[in-house]
Amino acid sequence: NAGVMQNPRHLVRRRGQEARLRCSPMKGHSHVYWYRQLPEEGLKFMVYLQKENIIDESGMPKERFSAEFPKEGPSILRIQQVVRGDSAAYFCASSPMTGYTEAFFGQGTRLTVV
Amino acid sequence: GQQLNQSPQSMFIQEGEDVSMNCTSSSIFNTWLWYKQDPGEGPVLLIALYKAGELTSNGRLTAQFGITRKDSFLNISASIPSDVGIYFCAGQVPGSNYQLIWGAGTKLIIKP
């Protein structure tokens, strides 16, 4: 049973470009959470999705950021017109039901904006 | 907003030594979690604590949920090289069963 798969592992974008981060949850998991981690800091909650629904996006910036979890395929975190401050590690976690103790994290995507 | 203060920020210890780290908050949490993050990897849950005063072990790891519900500590006994990594505490946001507030992490470095 494969774990949570995130790709790409590393992504370099120039300022103003778009970044698309993908997360394939573990088999049987229909809940996905996205987090951002800045260097030397803990994770910050961004958004919680279930299949085809955004449940809670209270941690996501209102502009330039969007997330989706379609019926088929991976969850996507999209950052438009990236700026240097978007450089961070982005982690997703998945769980079979709401809650964190059953949630498993992916290896993260390290976004660098140059 | 709520914040967790995790200390120490980093630790340099000899293999075989015991390790202790803690998290404090100005707010009450109903659940405390401890995670470990290896370089280039996502966090892995080590221990979850649900009740004030609870003491829980996982192998050489022991964690406690403080009586005041505003703190927690993690102990690692007889450290080994594979214990190297960053340890994070996290507290459950009251009213949510999925949102966590994370500490900044304790980086553990073991001298052979």
PDB file of C-alpha atoms in Angstrom:
ATOM      1  CA  ASN A   1       0.000   0.000   0.000  1.00  0.00           C
ATOM      2  CA  ALA A   2       1.750   3.105  -1.244  1.00  0.00           C
ATOM      3  CA  GLY A   3       1.919   6.062   1.090  1.00  0.00           C
ATOM      4  CA  VAL A   4       0.879   9.623   0.357  1.00  0.00           C
ATOM      5  CA  MET A   5       2.593  10.637  -2.868  1.00  0.00           C
ATOM      6  CA  GLN A   6       3.496  14.212  -3.602  1.00  0.00           C
ATOM      7  CA  ASN A   7       5.063  15.516  -6.763  1.00  0.00           C
ATOM      8  CA  PRO A   8       7.179  17.099  -7.740  1.00  0.00           C
ATOM      9  CA  ARG A   9       9.559  16.807  -4.792  1.00  0.00           C
ATOM     10  CA  HIS A  10      11.295  19.992  -5.811  1.00  0.00           C
ATOM     11  CA  LEU A  11       9.898  22.832  -7.901  1.00  0.00           C
ATOM     12  CA  VAL A  12      11.634  25.989  -9.014  1.00  0.00           C
ATOM     13  CA  ARG A  13       9.560  28.839 -10.395  1.00  0.00           C
ATOM     14  CA  ARG A  14      10.360  32.385 -11.435  1.00  0.00           C
ATOM     15  CA  ARG A  15       8.392  35.199  -9.873  1.00  0.00           C
ATOM     16  CA  GLY A  16       5.043  35.590 -11.607  1.00  0.00           C
ATOM     17  CA  GLN A  17       4.797  31.978 -12.784  1.00  0.00           C
ATOM     18  CA  GLU A  18       2.279  29.417 -11.600  1.00  0.00           C
ATOM     19  CA  ALA A  19       3.086  26.489  -9.323  1.00  0.00           C
ATOM     20  CA  ARG A  20       0.995  23.317  -9.304  1.00  0.00           C
ATOM     21  CA  LEU A  21       1.588  20.839  -6.507  1.00  0.00           C
ATOM     22  CA  ARG A  22       0.028  17.391  -6.597  1.00  0.00           C
ATOM     23  CA  CYS A  23      -0.942  15.046  -3.808  1.00  0.00           C
ATOM     24  CA  SER A  24      -2.206  11.499  -4.266  1.00  0.00           C
ATOM     25  CA  PRO A  25      -3.688  10.265  -0.984  1.00  0.00           C
ATOM     26  CA  MET A  26      -3.249   6.785   0.375  1.00  0.00           C
ATOM     27  CA  LYS A  27      -5.612   4.195  -1.037  1.00  0.00           C
ATOM     28  CA  GLY A  28      -8.959   4.392   0.718  1.00  0.00           C
ATOM     29  CA  HIS A  29      -8.348   7.913   2.046  1.00  0.00           C
ATOM     30  CA  SER A  30     -10.843  10.557   0.984  1.00  0.00           C
ATOM     31  CA  HIS A  31      -9.684  13.408   3.232  1.00  0.00           C
ATOM     32  CA  VAL A  32      -6.725  15.605   2.270  1.00  0.00           C
ATOM     33  CA  TYR A  33      -5.029  18.381   4.224  1.00  0.00           C
ATOM     34  CA  TRP A  34      -2.420  20.829   2.907  1.00  0.00           C
ATOM     35  CA  TYR A  35       0.197  22.498   5.115  1.00  0.00           C
ATOM     36  CA  ARG A  36       3.006  24.998   4.532  1.00  0.00           C
ATOM     37  CA  GLN A  37       6.316  24.861   6.370  1.00  0.00           C
ATOM     38  CA  LEU A  38       8.771  27.752   6.345  1.00  0.00           C
ATOM     39  CA  PRO A  39      12.409  27.082   7.297  1.00  0.00           C
ATOM     40  CA  GLU A  40      12.944  26.626  11.029  1.00  0.00           C
ATOM     41  CA  GLU A  41       9.194  26.644  11.658  1.00  0.00           C
ATOM     42  CA  GLY A  42       6.399  24.183  12.283  1.00  0.00           C
ATOM     43  CA  LEU A  43       3.645  23.373   9.826  1.00  0.00           C
ATOM     44  CA  LYS A  44       0.810  25.829   9.196  1.00  0.00           C
ATOM     45  CA  PHE A  45      -2.612  24.497   8.179  1.00  0.00           C
ATOM     46  CA  MET A  46      -3.820  25.744   4.821  1.00  0.00           C
ATOM     47  CA  VAL A  47      -6.838  23.798   3.607  1.00  0.00           C
ATOM     48  CA  TYR A  48      -8.882  20.646   4.223  1.00  0.00           C
ATOM     49  CA  LEU A  49     -10.643  18.922   1.350  1.00  0.00           C
ATOM     50  CA  GLN A  50     -12.803  15.906   0.790  1.00  0.00           C
ATOM     51  CA  LYS A  51     -13.548  14.527  -2.639  1.00  0.00           C
ATOM     52  CA  GLU A  52     -14.957  17.406  -4.739  1.00  0.00           C
ATOM     53  CA  ASN A  53     -15.452  19.608  -1.663  1.00  0.00           C
ATOM     54  CA  ILE A  54     -13.431  22.239   0.166  1.00  0.00           C
ATOM     55  CA  ILE A  55     -14.281  21.792   3.833  1.00  0.00           C
ATOM     56  CA  ASP A  56     -12.065  24.442   5.415  1.00  0.00           C
ATOM     57  CA  GLU A  57      -9.767  26.878   3.620  1.00  0.00           C
ATOM     58  CA  SER A  58      -9.313  29.232   6.560  1.00  0.00           C
ATOM     59  CA  GLY A  59      -5.526  28.863   6.506  1.00  0.00           C
ATOM     60  CA  MET A  60      -5.093  29.599   2.830  1.00  0.00           C
ATOM     61  CA  PRO A  61      -4.294  33.105   1.540  1.00  0.00           C
ATOM     62  CA  LYS A  62      -7.341  34.599  -0.144  1.00  0.00           C
ATOM     63  CA  GLU A  63      -5.476  35.589  -3.270  1.00  0.00           C
ATOM     64  CA  ARG A  64      -3.357  33.540  -5.671  1.00  0.00           C
ATOM     65  CA  PHE A  65      -3.872  30.246  -3.807  1.00  0.00           C
ATOM     66  CA  SER A  66      -6.469  27.621  -4.650  1.00  0.00           C
ATOM     67  CA  ALA A  67      -6.937  23.921  -3.978  1.00  0.00           C
ATOM     68  CA  GLU A  68      -9.053  21.169  -5.408  1.00  0.00           C
ATOM     69  CA  PHE A  69      -9.614  17.464  -4.903  1.00  0.00           C
ATOM     70  CA  PRO A  70     -11.510  16.153  -7.923  1.00  0.00           C
ATOM     71  CA  LYS A  71     -13.525  12.970  -8.062  1.00  0.00           C
ATOM     72  CA  GLU A  72     -10.740  11.362 -10.037  1.00  0.00           C
ATOM     73  CA  GLY A  73      -7.071  12.142  -9.724  1.00  0.00           C
ATOM     74  CA  PRO A  74      -4.849  13.831  -7.189  1.00  0.00           C
ATOM     75  CA  SER A  75      -5.477  16.870  -5.061  1.00  0.00           C
ATOM     76  CA  ILE A  76      -3.901  19.997  -6.531  1.00  0.00           C
ATOM     77  CA  LEU A  77      -2.598  23.054  -4.699  1.00  0.00           C
ATOM     78  CA  ARG A  78      -2.213  25.891  -7.164  1.00  0.00           C
ATOM     79  CA  ILE A  79      -0.289  29.070  -6.554  1.00  0.00           C
ATOM     80  CA  GLN A  80      -0.631  31.749  -9.199  1.00  0.00           C
ATOM     81  CA  GLN A  81       1.863  34.555  -9.808  1.00  0.00           C
ATOM     82  CA  VAL A  82       4.317  33.206  -7.263  1.00  0.00           C
ATOM     83  CA  VAL A  83       6.401  35.581  -5.159  1.00  0.00           C
ATOM     84  CA  ARG A  84       9.616  34.949  -3.219  1.00  0.00           C
ATOM     85  CA  GLY A  85       7.628  34.657   0.019  1.00  0.00           C
ATOM     86  CA  ASP A  86       5.875  31.569  -1.355  1.00  0.00           C
ATOM     87  CA  SER A  87       9.139  29.630  -1.121  1.00  0.00           C
ATOM     88  CA  ALA A  88       8.491  26.888   1.419  1.00  0.00           C
ATOM     89  CA  ALA A  89       7.894  23.183   1.821  1.00  0.00           C
ATOM     90  CA  TYR A  90       4.288  22.201   1.137  1.00  0.00           C
ATOM     91  CA  PHE A  91       3.033  19.004   2.719  1.00  0.00           C
ATOM     92  CA  CYS A  92      -0.174  17.160   2.229  1.00  0.00           C
ATOM     93  CA  ALA A  93      -1.633  14.548   4.529  1.00  0.00           C
ATOM     94  CA  SER A  94      -4.497  12.147   3.963  1.00  0.00           C
ATOM     95  CA  SER A  95      -6.790  10.254   6.275  1.00  0.00           C
ATOM     96  CA  PRO A  96      -9.682   7.794   5.916  1.00  0.00           C
ATOM     97  CA  MET A  97     -11.902  10.037   8.027  1.00  0.00           C
ATOM     98  CA  THR A  98     -11.772  13.475   9.635  1.00  0.00           C
ATOM     99  CA  GLY A  99      -8.976  13.746  12.145  1.00  0.00           C
ATOM    100  CA  TYR A 100      -5.239  13.882  12.484  1.00  0.00           C
ATOM    101  CA  THR A 101      -4.294  10.748  14.398  1.00  0.00           C
ATOM    102  CA  GLU A 102      -5.094   8.652  11.354  1.00  0.00           C
ATOM    103  CA  ALA A 103      -3.480  11.121   8.963  1.00  0.00           C
ATOM    104  CA  PHE A 104      -0.278  10.281   7.111  1.00  0.00           C
ATOM    105  CA  PHE A 105       1.973  12.873   5.550  1.00  0.00           C
ATOM    106  CA  GLY A 106       3.629  12.877   2.162  1.00  0.00           C
ATOM    107  CA  GLN A 107       7.276  13.761   1.633  1.00  0.00           C
ATOM    108  CA  GLY A 108       6.460  17.312   0.642  1.00  0.00           C
ATOM    109  CA  THR A 109       7.149  19.586  -2.306  1.00  0.00           C
ATOM    110  CA  ARG A 110       9.896  22.122  -1.824  1.00  0.00           C
ATOM    111  CA  LEU A 111       9.024  25.231  -3.796  1.00  0.00           C
ATOM    112  CA  THR A 112      11.736  27.739  -4.548  1.00  0.00           C
ATOM    113  CA  VAL A 113      10.810  31.021  -6.194  1.00  0.00           C
ATOM    114  CA  VAL A 114      13.700  32.777  -7.909  1.00  0.00           C
TER     115      VAL A 114
ATOM    116  CA  GLY B   1      -3.606  33.722  17.851  1.00  0.00           C
ATOM    117  CA  GLN B   2      -2.536  30.630  19.705  1.00  0.00           C
ATOM    118  CA  GLN B   3       1.159  29.813  19.770  1.00  0.00           C
ATOM    119  CA  LEU B   4       3.266  26.980  21.018  1.00  0.00           C
ATOM    120  CA  ASN B   5       6.708  27.605  22.453  1.00  0.00           C
ATOM    121  CA  GLN B   6       8.909  24.588  21.968  1.00  0.00           C
ATOM    122  CA  SER B   7      12.293  24.236  23.606  1.00  0.00           C
ATOM    123  CA  PRO B   8      15.092  23.714  23.252  1.00  0.00           C
ATOM    124  CA  GLN B   9      15.483  24.796  19.651  1.00  0.00           C
ATOM    125  CA  SER B  10      18.286  22.265  19.157  1.00  0.00           C
ATOM    126  CA  MET B  11      20.175  19.691  21.175  1.00  0.00           C
ATOM    127  CA  PHE B  12      23.620  18.176  20.743  1.00  0.00           C
ATOM    128  CA  ILE B  13      23.912  15.017  22.784  1.00  0.00           C
ATOM    129  CA  GLN B  14      26.021  11.900  23.043  1.00  0.00           C
ATOM    130  CA  GLU B  15      24.665   8.568  21.895  1.00  0.00           C
ATOM    131  CA  GLY B  16      23.116   6.793  24.848  1.00  0.00           C
ATOM    132  CA  GLU B  17      22.040   9.940  26.656  1.00  0.00           C
ATOM    133  CA  ASP B  18      18.460  10.711  27.582  1.00  0.00           C
ATOM    134  CA  VAL B  19      16.711  13.616  25.875  1.00  0.00           C
ATOM    135  CA  SER B  20      13.981  15.896  27.150  1.00  0.00           C
ATOM    136  CA  MET B  21      12.056  18.585  25.288  1.00  0.00           C
ATOM    137  CA  ASN B  22       8.876  20.469  26.013  1.00  0.00           C
ATOM    138  CA  CYS B  23       6.130  22.666  24.668  1.00  0.00           C
ATOM    139  CA  THR B  24       4.211  25.379  26.447  1.00  0.00           C
ATOM    140  CA  SER B  25       1.242  27.482  25.492  1.00  0.00           C
ATOM    141  CA  SER B  26      -0.687  30.395  26.920  1.00  0.00           C
ATOM    142  CA  SER B  27      -3.881  28.608  25.859  1.00  0.00           C
ATOM    143  CA  ILE B  28      -5.432  25.309  26.805  1.00  0.00           C
ATOM    144  CA  PHE B  29      -5.331  22.415  24.381  1.00  0.00           C
ATOM    145  CA  ASN B  30      -7.479  19.294  24.526  1.00  0.00           C
ATOM    146  CA  THR B  31      -5.004  17.107  22.674  1.00  0.00           C
ATOM    147  CA  TRP B  32      -1.234  17.150  22.328  1.00  0.00           C
ATOM    148  CA  LEU B  33       0.658  15.332  19.614  1.00  0.00           C
ATOM    149  CA  TRP B  34       4.355  14.695  19.095  1.00  0.00           C
ATOM    150  CA  TYR B  35       5.799  14.170  15.613  1.00  0.00           C
ATOM    151  CA  LYS B  36       9.236  13.412  14.212  1.00  0.00           C
ATOM    152  CA  GLN B  37      10.426  14.740  10.870  1.00  0.00           C
ATOM    153  CA  ASP B  38      13.461  13.241   9.150  1.00  0.00           C
ATOM    154  CA  PRO B  39      15.381  15.360   6.614  1.00  0.00           C
ATOM    155  CA  GLY B  40      13.473  15.600   3.349  1.00  0.00           C
ATOM    156  CA  GLU B  41      10.464  13.753   4.731  1.00  0.00           C
ATOM    157  CA  GLY B  42       7.032  14.546   6.107  1.00  0.00           C
ATOM    158  CA  PRO B  43       6.234  14.386   9.834  1.00  0.00           C
ATOM    159  CA  VAL B  44       5.411  11.031  11.396  1.00  0.00           C
ATOM    160  CA  LEU B  45       3.140  10.805  14.431  1.00  0.00           C
ATOM    161  CA  LEU B  46       4.937   9.409  17.489  1.00  0.00           C
ATOM    162  CA  ILE B  47       2.542   9.859  20.388  1.00  0.00           C
ATOM    163  CA  ALA B  48      -0.939  11.318  20.886  1.00  0.00           C
ATOM    164  CA  LEU B  49      -2.146  12.527  24.308  1.00  0.00           C
ATOM    165  CA  TYR B  50      -5.829  13.099  25.045  1.00  0.00           C
ATOM    166  CA  LYS B  51      -6.184  13.694  28.792  1.00  0.00           C
ATOM    167  CA  ALA B  52      -4.565  16.086  31.241  1.00  0.00           C
ATOM    168  CA  GLY B  53      -1.971  14.222  33.267  1.00  0.00           C
ATOM    169  CA  GLU B  54      -1.782  11.371  30.751  1.00  0.00           C
ATOM    170  CA  LEU B  55       1.609   9.675  30.449  1.00  0.00           C
ATOM    171  CA  THR B  56       2.108   7.571  27.320  1.00  0.00           C
ATOM    172  CA  SER B  57       5.058   5.560  26.065  1.00  0.00           C
ATOM    173  CA  ASN B  58       6.080   4.352  22.625  1.00  0.00           C
ATOM    174  CA  GLY B  59       9.238   2.265  22.946  1.00  0.00           C
ATOM    175  CA  ARG B  60      11.983   4.536  24.267  1.00  0.00           C
ATOM    176  CA  LEU B  61       9.745   7.591  23.945  1.00  0.00           C
ATOM    177  CA  THR B  62       7.567   8.890  26.764  1.00  0.00           C
ATOM    178  CA  ALA B  63       5.290  11.913  26.565  1.00  0.00           C
ATOM    179  CA  GLN B  64       3.096  13.611  29.125  1.00  0.00           C
ATOM    180  CA  PHE B  65       0.096  15.918  28.862  1.00  0.00           C
ATOM    181  CA  GLY B  66       0.509  18.619  31.522  1.00  0.00           C
ATOM    182  CA  ILE B  67      -2.053  18.969  34.294  1.00  0.00           C
ATOM    183  CA  THR B  68      -2.782  22.579  33.342  1.00  0.00           C
ATOM    184  CA  ARG B  69      -3.379  21.456  29.709  1.00  0.00           C
ATOM    185  CA  LYS B  70      -0.975  24.192  28.653  1.00  0.00           C
ATOM    186  CA  ASP B  71       2.152  22.093  28.314  1.00  0.00           C
ATOM    187  CA  SER B  72       3.574  18.756  27.286  1.00  0.00           C
ATOM    188  CA  PHE B  73       6.976  17.132  27.304  1.00  0.00           C
ATOM    189  CA  LEU B  74       8.688  14.362  25.375  1.00  0.00           C
ATOM    190  CA  ASN B  75      11.505  12.211  26.713  1.00  0.00           C
ATOM    191  CA  ILE B  76      13.714   9.890  24.701  1.00  0.00           C
ATOM    192  CA  SER B  77      15.748   7.405  26.688  1.00  0.00           C
ATOM    193  CA  ALA B  78      19.114   5.972  25.646  1.00  0.00           C
ATOM    194  CA  SER B  79      19.303   7.864  22.359  1.00  0.00           C
ATOM    195  CA  ILE B  80      20.575   6.116  19.240  1.00  0.00           C
ATOM    196  CA  PRO B  81      21.758   7.559  15.899  1.00  0.00           C
ATOM    197  CA  SER B  82      18.411   7.033  14.174  1.00  0.00           C
ATOM    198  CA  ASP B  83      16.771   9.389  16.698  1.00  0.00           C
ATOM    199  CA  VAL B  84      18.328  12.278  14.776  1.00  0.00           C
ATOM    200  CA  GLY B  85      15.715  14.578  13.289  1.00  0.00           C
ATOM    201  CA  ILE B  86      13.333  17.365  14.189  1.00  0.00           C
ATOM    202  CA  TYR B  87      10.676  16.751  16.818  1.00  0.00           C
ATOM    203  CA  PHE B  88       7.485  18.803  16.727  1.00  0.00           C
ATOM    204  CA  CYS B  89       4.754  19.211  19.260  1.00  0.00           C
ATOM    205  CA  ALA B  90       1.276  20.094  18.066  1.00  0.00           C
ATOM    206  CA  GLY B  91      -1.882  21.048  19.916  1.00  0.00           C
ATOM    207  CA  GLN B  92      -5.428  20.526  18.734  1.00  0.00           C
ATOM    208  CA  VAL B  93      -7.270  23.744  17.952  1.00  0.00           C
ATOM    209  CA  PRO B  94     -10.279  23.841  20.301  1.00  0.00           C
ATOM    210  CA  GLY B  95     -13.483  23.166  18.414  1.00  0.00           C
ATOM    211  CA  SER B  96     -11.705  21.432  15.531  1.00  0.00           C
ATOM    212  CA  ASN B  97     -10.837  17.762  15.146  1.00  0.00           C
ATOM    213  CA  TYR B  98      -8.318  18.308  12.369  1.00  0.00           C
ATOM    214  CA  GLN B  99      -6.626  21.699  12.834  1.00  0.00           C
ATOM    215  CA  LEU B 100      -3.383  21.723  14.769  1.00  0.00           C
ATOM    216  CA  ILE B 101      -1.071  24.465  16.054  1.00  0.00           C
ATOM    217  CA  TRP B 102       2.557  23.387  15.647  1.00  0.00           C
ATOM    218  CA  GLY B 103       5.652  24.237  17.624  1.00  0.00           C
ATOM    219  CA  ALA B 104       8.789  25.352  15.769  1.00  0.00           C
ATOM    220  CA  GLY B 105      10.548  22.059  16.444  1.00  0.00           C
ATOM    221  CA  THR B 106      13.499  20.717  18.408  1.00  0.00           C
ATOM    222  CA  LYS B 107      16.411  19.597  16.254  1.00  0.00           C
ATOM    223  CA  LEU B 108      18.185  16.597  17.748  1.00  0.00           C
ATOM    224  CA  ILE B 109      21.803  15.983  16.767  1.00  0.00           C
ATOM    225  CA  ILE B 110      23.659  13.008  18.168  1.00  0.00           C
ATOM    226  CA  LYS B 111      27.420  12.945  18.466  1.00  0.00           C
ATOM    227  CA  PRO B 112      28.767   9.449  17.802  1.00  0.00           C
TER     228      PRO B 112
END
